[in-house]
XYZ file of C-alpha atoms in Angstrom:
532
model
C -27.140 -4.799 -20.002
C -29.057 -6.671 -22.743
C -28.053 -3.616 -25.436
C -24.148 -5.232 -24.289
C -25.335 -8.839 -24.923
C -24.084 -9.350 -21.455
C -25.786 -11.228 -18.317
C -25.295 -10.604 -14.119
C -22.745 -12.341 -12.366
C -23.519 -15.021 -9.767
C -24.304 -12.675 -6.555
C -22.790 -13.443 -3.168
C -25.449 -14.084 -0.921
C -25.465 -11.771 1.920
C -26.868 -11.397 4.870
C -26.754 -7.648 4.403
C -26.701 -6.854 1.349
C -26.659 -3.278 1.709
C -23.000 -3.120 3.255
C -22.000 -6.361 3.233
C -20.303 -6.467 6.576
C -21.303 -10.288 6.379
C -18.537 -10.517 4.109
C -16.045 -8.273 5.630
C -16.524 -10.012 9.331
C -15.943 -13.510 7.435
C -12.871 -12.413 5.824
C -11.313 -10.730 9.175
C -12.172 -13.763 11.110
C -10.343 -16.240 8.550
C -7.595 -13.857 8.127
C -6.894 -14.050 11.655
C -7.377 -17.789 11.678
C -4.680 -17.635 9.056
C -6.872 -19.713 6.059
C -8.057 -16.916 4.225
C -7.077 -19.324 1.035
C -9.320 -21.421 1.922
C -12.158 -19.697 2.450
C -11.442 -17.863 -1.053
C -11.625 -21.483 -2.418
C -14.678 -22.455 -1.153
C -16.275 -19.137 -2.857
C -15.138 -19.452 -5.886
C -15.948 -23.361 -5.856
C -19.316 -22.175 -4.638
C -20.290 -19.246 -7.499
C -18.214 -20.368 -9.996
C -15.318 -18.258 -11.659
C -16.384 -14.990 -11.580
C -19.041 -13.332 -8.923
C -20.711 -10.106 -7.484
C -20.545 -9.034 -3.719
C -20.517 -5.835 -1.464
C -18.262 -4.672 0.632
C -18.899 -1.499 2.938
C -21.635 -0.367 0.177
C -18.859 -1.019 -2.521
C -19.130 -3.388 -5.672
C -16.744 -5.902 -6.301
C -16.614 -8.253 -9.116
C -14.498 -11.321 -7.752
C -12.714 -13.108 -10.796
C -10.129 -15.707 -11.108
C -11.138 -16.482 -14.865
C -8.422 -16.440 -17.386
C -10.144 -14.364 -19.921
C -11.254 -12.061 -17.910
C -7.688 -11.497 -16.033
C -6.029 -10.670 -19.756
C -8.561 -8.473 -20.418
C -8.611 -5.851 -17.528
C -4.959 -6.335 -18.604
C -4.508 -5.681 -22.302
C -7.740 -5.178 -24.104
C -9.541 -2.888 -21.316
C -6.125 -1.785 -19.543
C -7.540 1.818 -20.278
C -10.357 1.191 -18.575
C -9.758 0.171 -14.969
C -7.187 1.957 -13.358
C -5.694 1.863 -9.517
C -6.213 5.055 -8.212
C -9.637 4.374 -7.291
C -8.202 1.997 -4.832
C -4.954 2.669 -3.955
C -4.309 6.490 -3.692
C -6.597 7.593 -0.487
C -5.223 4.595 1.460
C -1.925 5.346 0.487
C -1.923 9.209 0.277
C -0.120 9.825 4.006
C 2.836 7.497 2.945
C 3.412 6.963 -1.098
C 1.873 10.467 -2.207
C 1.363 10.133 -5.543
C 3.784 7.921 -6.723
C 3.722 5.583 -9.492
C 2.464 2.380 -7.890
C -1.149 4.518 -6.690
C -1.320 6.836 -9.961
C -3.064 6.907 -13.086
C -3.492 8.908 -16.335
C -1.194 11.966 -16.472
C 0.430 11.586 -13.087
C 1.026 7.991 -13.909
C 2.673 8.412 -17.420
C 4.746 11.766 -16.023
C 6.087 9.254 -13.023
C 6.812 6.489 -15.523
C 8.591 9.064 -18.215
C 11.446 9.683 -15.426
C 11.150 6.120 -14.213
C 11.372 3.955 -16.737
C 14.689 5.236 -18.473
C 16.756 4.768 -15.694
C 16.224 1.002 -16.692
C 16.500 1.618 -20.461
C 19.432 -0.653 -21.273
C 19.166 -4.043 -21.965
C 21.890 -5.661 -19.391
C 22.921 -9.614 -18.677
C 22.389 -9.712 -14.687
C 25.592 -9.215 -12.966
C 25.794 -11.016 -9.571
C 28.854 -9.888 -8.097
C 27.114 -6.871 -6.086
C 23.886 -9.336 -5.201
C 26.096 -12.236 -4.464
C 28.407 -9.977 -2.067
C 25.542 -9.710 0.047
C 24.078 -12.963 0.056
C 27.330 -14.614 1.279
C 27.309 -12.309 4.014
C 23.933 -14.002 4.776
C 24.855 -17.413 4.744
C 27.443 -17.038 6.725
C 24.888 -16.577 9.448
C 23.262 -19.526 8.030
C 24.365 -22.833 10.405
C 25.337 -26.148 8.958
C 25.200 -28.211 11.192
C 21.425 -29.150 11.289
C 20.677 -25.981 14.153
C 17.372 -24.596 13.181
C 17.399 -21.227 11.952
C 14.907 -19.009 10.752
C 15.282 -17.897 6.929
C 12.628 -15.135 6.699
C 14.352 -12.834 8.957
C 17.651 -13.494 7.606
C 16.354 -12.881 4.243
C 14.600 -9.510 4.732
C 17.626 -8.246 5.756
C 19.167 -9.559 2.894
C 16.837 -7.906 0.705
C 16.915 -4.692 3.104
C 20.905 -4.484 2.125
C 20.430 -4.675 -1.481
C 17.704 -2.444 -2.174
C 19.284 0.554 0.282
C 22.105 -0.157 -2.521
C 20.530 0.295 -5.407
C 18.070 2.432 -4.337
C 20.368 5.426 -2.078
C 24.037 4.097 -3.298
C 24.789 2.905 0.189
C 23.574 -0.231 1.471
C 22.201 -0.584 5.391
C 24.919 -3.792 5.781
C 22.388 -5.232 8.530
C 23.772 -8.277 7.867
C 27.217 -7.248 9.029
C 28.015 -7.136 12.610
C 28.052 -3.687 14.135
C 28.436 -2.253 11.351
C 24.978 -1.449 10.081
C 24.075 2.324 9.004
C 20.294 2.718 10.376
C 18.499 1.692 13.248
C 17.231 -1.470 11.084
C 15.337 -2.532 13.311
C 13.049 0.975 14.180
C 12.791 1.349 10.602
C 12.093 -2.761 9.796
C 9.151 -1.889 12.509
C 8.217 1.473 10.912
C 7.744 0.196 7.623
C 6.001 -2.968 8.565
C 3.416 -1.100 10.441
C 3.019 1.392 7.654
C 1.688 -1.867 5.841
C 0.255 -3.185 7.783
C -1.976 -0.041 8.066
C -2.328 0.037 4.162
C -3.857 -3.150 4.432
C -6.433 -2.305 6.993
C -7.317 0.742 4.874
C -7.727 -0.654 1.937
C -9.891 -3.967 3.205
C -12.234 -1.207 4.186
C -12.997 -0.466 0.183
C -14.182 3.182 -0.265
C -14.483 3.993 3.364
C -11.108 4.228 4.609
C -12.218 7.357 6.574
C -13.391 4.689 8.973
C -9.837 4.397 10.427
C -9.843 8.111 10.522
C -8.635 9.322 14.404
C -8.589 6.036 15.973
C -5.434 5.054 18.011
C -4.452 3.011 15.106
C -4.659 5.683 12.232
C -2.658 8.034 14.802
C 0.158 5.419 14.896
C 0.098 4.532 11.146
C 0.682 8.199 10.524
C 3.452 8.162 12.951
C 4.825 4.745 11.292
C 4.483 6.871 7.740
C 6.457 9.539 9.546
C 9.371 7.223 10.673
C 9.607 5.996 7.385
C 10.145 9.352 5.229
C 12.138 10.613 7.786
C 14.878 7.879 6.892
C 14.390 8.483 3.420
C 14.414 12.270 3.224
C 17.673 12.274 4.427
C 19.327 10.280 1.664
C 17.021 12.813 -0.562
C 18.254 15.701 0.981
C 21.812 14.813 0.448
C 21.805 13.529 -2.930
C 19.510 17.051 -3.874
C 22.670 18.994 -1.559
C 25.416 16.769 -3.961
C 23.631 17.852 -6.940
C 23.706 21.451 -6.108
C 27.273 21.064 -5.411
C 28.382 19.178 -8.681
C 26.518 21.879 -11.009
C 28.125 24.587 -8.884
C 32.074 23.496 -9.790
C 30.837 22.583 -12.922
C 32.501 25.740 -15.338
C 29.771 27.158 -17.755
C 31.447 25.967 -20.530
C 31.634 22.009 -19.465
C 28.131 22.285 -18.029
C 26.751 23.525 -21.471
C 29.022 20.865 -22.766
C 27.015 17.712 -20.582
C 24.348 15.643 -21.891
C 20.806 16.063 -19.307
C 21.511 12.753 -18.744
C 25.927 12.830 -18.314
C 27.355 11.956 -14.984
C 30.245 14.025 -13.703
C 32.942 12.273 -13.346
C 33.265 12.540 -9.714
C 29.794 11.427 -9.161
C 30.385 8.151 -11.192
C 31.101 6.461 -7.711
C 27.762 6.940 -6.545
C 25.198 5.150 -8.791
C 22.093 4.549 -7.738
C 18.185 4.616 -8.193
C 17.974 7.796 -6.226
C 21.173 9.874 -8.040
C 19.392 8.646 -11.428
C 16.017 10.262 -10.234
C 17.767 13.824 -8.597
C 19.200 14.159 -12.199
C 15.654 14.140 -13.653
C 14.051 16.626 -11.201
C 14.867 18.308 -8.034
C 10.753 18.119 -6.647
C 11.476 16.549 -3.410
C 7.903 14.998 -2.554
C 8.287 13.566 -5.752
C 11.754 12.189 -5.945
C 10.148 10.558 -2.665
C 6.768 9.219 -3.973
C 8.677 6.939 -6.446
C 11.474 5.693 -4.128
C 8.535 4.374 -1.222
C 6.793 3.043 -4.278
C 9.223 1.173 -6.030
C 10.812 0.124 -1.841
C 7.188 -0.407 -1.065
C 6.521 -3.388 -2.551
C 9.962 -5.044 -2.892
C 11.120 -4.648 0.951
C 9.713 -7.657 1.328
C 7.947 -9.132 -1.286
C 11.130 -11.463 -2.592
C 12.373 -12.418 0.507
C 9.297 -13.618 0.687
C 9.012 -15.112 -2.160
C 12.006 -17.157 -1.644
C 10.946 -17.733 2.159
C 8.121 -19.740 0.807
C 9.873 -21.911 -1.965
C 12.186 -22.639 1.316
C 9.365 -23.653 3.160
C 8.233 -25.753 0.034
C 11.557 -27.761 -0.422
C 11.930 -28.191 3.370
C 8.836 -30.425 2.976
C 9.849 -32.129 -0.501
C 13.757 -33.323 0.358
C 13.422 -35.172 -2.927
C 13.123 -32.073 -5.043
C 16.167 -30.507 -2.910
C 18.458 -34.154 -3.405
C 17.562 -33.516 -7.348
C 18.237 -30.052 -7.752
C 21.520 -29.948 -5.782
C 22.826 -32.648 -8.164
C 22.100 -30.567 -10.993
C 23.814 -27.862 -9.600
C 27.006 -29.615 -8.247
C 27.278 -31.402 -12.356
C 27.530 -27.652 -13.536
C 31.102 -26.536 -14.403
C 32.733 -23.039 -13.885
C 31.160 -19.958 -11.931
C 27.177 -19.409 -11.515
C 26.560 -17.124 -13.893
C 23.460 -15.840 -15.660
C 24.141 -18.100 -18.573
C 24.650 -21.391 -16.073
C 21.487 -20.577 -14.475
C 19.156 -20.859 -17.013
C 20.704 -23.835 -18.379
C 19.997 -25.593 -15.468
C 16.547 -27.576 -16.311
C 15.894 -28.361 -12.987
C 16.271 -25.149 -11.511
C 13.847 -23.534 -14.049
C 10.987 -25.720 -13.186
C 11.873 -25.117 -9.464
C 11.626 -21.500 -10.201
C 8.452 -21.706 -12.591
C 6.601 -23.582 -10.169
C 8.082 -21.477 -7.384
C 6.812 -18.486 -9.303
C 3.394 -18.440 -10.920
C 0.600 -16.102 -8.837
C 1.805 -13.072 -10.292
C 0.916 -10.873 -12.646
C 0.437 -11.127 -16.614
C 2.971 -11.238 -19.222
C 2.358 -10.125 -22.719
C 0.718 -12.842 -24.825
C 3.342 -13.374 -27.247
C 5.459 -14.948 -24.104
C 4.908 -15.786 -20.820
C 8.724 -14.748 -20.059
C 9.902 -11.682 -21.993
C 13.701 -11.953 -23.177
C 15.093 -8.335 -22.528
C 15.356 -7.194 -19.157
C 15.929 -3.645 -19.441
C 18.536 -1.614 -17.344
C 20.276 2.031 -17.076
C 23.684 1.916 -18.455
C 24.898 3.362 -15.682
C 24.152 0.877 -13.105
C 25.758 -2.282 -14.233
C 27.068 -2.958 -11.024
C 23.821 -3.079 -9.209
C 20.845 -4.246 -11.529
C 20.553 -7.305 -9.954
C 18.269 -4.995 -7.293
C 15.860 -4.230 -10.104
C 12.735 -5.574 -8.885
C 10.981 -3.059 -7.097
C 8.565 -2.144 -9.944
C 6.267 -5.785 -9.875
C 6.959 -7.133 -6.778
C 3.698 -7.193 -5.098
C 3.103 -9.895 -7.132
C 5.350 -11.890 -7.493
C 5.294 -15.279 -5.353
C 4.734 -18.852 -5.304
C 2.322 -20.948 -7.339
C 0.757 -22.265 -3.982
C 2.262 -19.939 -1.596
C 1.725 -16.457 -3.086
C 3.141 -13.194 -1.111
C 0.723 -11.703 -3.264
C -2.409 -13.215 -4.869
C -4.632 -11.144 -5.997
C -4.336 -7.436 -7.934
C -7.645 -4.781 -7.321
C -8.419 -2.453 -10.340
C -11.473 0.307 -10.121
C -13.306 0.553 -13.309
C -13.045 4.492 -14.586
C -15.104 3.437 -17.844
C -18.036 1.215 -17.949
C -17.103 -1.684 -20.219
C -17.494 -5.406 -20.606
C -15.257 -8.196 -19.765
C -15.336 -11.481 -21.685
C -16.708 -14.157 -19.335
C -18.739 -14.474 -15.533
C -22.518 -13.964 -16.899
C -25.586 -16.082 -16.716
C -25.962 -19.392 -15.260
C -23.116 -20.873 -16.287
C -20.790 -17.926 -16.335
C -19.863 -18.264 -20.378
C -21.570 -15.040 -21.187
C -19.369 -11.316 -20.797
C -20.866 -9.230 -17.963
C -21.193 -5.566 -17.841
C -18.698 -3.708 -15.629
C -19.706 -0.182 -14.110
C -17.710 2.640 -13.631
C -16.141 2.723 -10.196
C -16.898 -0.957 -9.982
C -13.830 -2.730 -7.997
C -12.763 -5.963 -9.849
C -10.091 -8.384 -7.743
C -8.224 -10.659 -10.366
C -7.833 -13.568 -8.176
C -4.177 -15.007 -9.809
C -3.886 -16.925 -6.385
C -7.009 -19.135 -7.052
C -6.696 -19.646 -11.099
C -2.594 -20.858 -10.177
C -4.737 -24.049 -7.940
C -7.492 -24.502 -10.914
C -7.543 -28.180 -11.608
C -8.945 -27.521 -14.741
C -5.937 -25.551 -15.790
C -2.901 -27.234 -13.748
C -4.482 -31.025 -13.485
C -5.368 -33.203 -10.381
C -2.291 -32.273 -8.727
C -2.842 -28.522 -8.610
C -1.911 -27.806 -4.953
C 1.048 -30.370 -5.230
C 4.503 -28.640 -5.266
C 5.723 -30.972 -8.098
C 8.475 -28.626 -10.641
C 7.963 -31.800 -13.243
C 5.065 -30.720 -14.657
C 7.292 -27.823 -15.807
C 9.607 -30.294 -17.956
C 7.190 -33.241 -18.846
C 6.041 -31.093 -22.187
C 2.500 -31.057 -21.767
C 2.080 -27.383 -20.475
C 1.253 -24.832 -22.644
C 0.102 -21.977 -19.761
C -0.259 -18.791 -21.736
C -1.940 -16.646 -19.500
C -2.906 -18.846 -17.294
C 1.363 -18.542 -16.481
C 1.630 -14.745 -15.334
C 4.449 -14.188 -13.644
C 4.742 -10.350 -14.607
C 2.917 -7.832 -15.332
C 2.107 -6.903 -18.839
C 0.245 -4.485 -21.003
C 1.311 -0.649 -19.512
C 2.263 -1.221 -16.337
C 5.234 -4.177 -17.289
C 7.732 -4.890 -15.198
C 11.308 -4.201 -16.794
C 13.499 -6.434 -14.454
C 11.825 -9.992 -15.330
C 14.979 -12.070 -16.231
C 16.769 -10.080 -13.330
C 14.172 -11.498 -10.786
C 14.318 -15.162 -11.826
C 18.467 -14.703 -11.774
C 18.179 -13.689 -8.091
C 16.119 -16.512 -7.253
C 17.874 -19.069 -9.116
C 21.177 -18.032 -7.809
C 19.920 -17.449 -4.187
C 18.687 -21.262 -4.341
C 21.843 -22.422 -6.082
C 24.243 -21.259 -3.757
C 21.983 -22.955 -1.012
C 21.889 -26.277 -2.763
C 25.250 -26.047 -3.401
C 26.552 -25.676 0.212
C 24.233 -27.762 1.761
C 23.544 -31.497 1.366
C 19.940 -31.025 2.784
C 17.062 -28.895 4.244
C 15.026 -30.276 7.162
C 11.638 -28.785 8.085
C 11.815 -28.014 11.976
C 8.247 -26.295 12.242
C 5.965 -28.294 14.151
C 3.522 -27.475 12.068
C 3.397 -28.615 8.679
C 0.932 -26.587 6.802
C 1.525 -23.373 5.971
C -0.908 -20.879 8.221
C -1.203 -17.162 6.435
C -0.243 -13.687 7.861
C -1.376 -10.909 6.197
C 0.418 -7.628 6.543
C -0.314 -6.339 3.049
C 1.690 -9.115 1.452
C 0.993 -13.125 2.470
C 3.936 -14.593 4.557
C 3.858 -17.543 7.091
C 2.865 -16.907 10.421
C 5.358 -19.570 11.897
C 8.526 -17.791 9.911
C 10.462 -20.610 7.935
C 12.175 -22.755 10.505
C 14.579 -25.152 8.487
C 17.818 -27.360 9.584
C 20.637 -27.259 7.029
C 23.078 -30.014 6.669
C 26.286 -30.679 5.292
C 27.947 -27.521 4.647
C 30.275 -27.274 1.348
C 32.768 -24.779 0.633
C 31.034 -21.934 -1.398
C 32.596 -21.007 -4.832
């Protein structure tokens, strides 16, 4: 340690230090008290920015320090990977897609991945807003409490079966909807849920091994390819098809990467990823891990900032006269023009994960040329981080150390010096906890106040992180902040005002991989306008 000029972290102080199940039973029991936040606080408050614990026998280097956070990001990226962490947890449902690999796997995954989004593309909302006025049609105005989050999952449910298989589940049409939405909604939540449990038991998730609960999380797993494999199965049957009428001479004549003609109907994530390879278990690692984290992550997301205006009419009176002053139709262009609505979304949107530091917003989103009409679903790569500034879906990212390095900050007494980090060390970046740092965001840190975002006086850098940066960026940045903005727009711009109808007033935490409110997001709408 001293030949690294580096000095220990502030330890946690167990009361069993060998396998910390101090620490585990404290974090189940405020987990299920739904303050989890809290308690995280009151850690960090107590050891400073960056400390050492045990969990189940395993290291883990708790940070929420800013230099430390763009580090393991950009500097050391090379050196803490995910696999460590994610792939046994995740190995009966994702496989080894791109959200649990590393090295070779990892760049192979991302080779086919990332081209299908290799265009540069304005966000079109015609296909996204299609969908969402089918939503708020369900949506009462005339002050009868409703609950959003449902209402927006399967909003989100509809547009990513479009983007992702070319034919969207329409669960928010009446009787018209083309799964059992609400076996699979079930299916997939407990195949989270279980991915949670596993991975809260560090490097032992053996434990869960042939208990009731592992039995039904396999089953869940089941449920949940079993939907998908049939999309896979046709698209792979379509394929075979095509190439088979295709003459000799016009299929020598096609680009790898040219559509037939009579295939041009059906673009989608899948169709993209069947033209790239025909390896089934593949083809289905990367769809669950790109649906994985964006089933519900937005609608979260936007759940949340619902659940934060419902309690701050002012902000909602404010906005909705920006939006009504605007002239012609909501369009990309209109939506970041609108001031207001930015710092809505900015301090809507901050625990997530770094941008590059040239930025904290990248300009280009990039897209396939081929899917025009539906890139306003591109958001599955990030989204288990994005989320609110104060209400995160997703608030922390876990990296395992694969090369014993340093990062800059957490050592000695007053946590200035680096500290050594040991290979197969787990480090959690705490974005959750840095996004409330008075030191950072001022007194009013865990006020929901957008005005800090236009006073002038912020300059966040990395403290800001709403994507992810270094290798694993997110390509669909610009696309993500369109769909929120234009979600809330429409809102604002059919109703005169939200009304909080949940009893309780402070937002109590659910954990079911992602962070959502345990009480839903019970609202009253009033004054419904004509939509555009």
């Amino acid at each position: 340690m001293k030949r690294h000029m580096c000095s220990r972290p502030r330890q946690y102080h167990h009361k069993d230090p060998i396998f910390g199940l101090d620490l585990y039973r404290r974090t189940v029991a405020s987990r299920s008290k739904g303050d989890y936040r809290n308690t995280l606080q009151g850690f960090f408050r107590h050891y400073g920015k960056t400390f050492e614990a045990h969990v189940f026998g395993q290291t883990v280097i708790y940070t929420s320090e800013v230099q430390n956070i763009q580090a393991i990001n950009t500097t050391e990226f090379e050196n803490f990977g995910v696999e460590g962490i994610r792939k046994q947890t995740n190995a009966s449902w994702i496989g080894e897609g791109i959200f649990v690999s590393d090295g070779e796997l990892w760049k192979h995954a991302r080779k086919i991945v990332m081209p299908i989004f290799a265009r540069k593309q304005v966000a079109d909302l015609e296909g996204f807003g299609k969908h969402l006025e089918r939503m708020m049609m369900l949506v009462p105005g005339n002050g009868k409490t409703v609950d959003l989050r449902p209402l927006l999952r399967r909003l989100f449910l509809d547009t990513s079966t479009d983007f992702l298989f070319g034919e969207s589940a329409d669960t928010l049409l009446p009787h018209s909807s083309k799964l059992d939405a609400e076996k699979f909604l079930a299916s997939f939540d407990k195949a989270m849920l279980g991915v949670d449990r596993r991975m809260s038991l560090r490097g032992l998730p053996f434990l869960w091994s042939g208990t009731t609960r592992d039995r039904e999380w396999k089953e869940a797993c089941a449920a949940t390819h079993a939907v998908i494999d049939k999309y896979i199965e046709r698209a792979l049957s379509e394929k075979v098809d095509s190439e088979a009428k295709l003459s000799p001479q016009r299929s020598s004549d096609m680009t790898d990467n040219a559509i037939p003609v009579d295939q041009k109907r059906i673009v989608s994530f899948l169709h993209e990823l069947v033209k790239e390879t025909k390896d089934h278990q593949f083809i289905r690692d990367q769809i669950i891990s790109l649906f994985f984290p964006a089933r519900d992550a937005i609608a979260i997301a936007i759940s949340d900032l619902f659940f934060q205006l419902a309690r701050n009419p002012r902000v909602w009176t404010e906005l909705r006269a920006e939006v009504l002053s605007q002239n012609g139709p909501m369009t990309f262009e209109n939506l970041k023009s609108m001031k207001y609505l930015q710092a809505v979304l900015n301090e809507s949107k901050q625990s997530t994960l770094p941008t590059q530091t040239k930025s904290p917003l990248h300009p280009a989103t990039l897209f396939h040329p081929q899917l025009s009409n539906t890139v306003c679903t591109l958001r599955f790569y990030f989204l288990t981080h994005i989320g609110l500034r104060l209400l995160a879906p997703s608030s922390v990212s876990r990296r395992t150390c694969t090369h014993t390095t340093t990062l800059p900050r957490g050592g000695g007494p007053d946590g200035s010096s680096p500290i050594l980090v040991l290979t197969g060390t787990h480090v959690d970046s705490h974005f959750g906890i840095m996004q409330r740092d008075t030191n950072i965001w001022g007194p009013d840190a865990e006020v929901f106040r957008p005005e800090r975002w236009i006073e002038g006086h912020l300059r966040p850098g990395w403290t800001y992180v709403p994507f992810l940066g270094g290798g694993r960026i997110c390509p669909a940045q610009q696309m993500v902040l369109c769909q929120m903005g234009f979600v809330l727009a429409r809102f604002v711009e059919r109703f005169e005002r939200i009304v909080n109808r949940d009893p309780v007033e402070d937002f109590v935490e659910e954990y079911m991989f992602t962070v959502q409110s345990r009480n839903g997001v019970k609202v009253g709408f009033v004054g419904a306008e004509k939509l555009r």
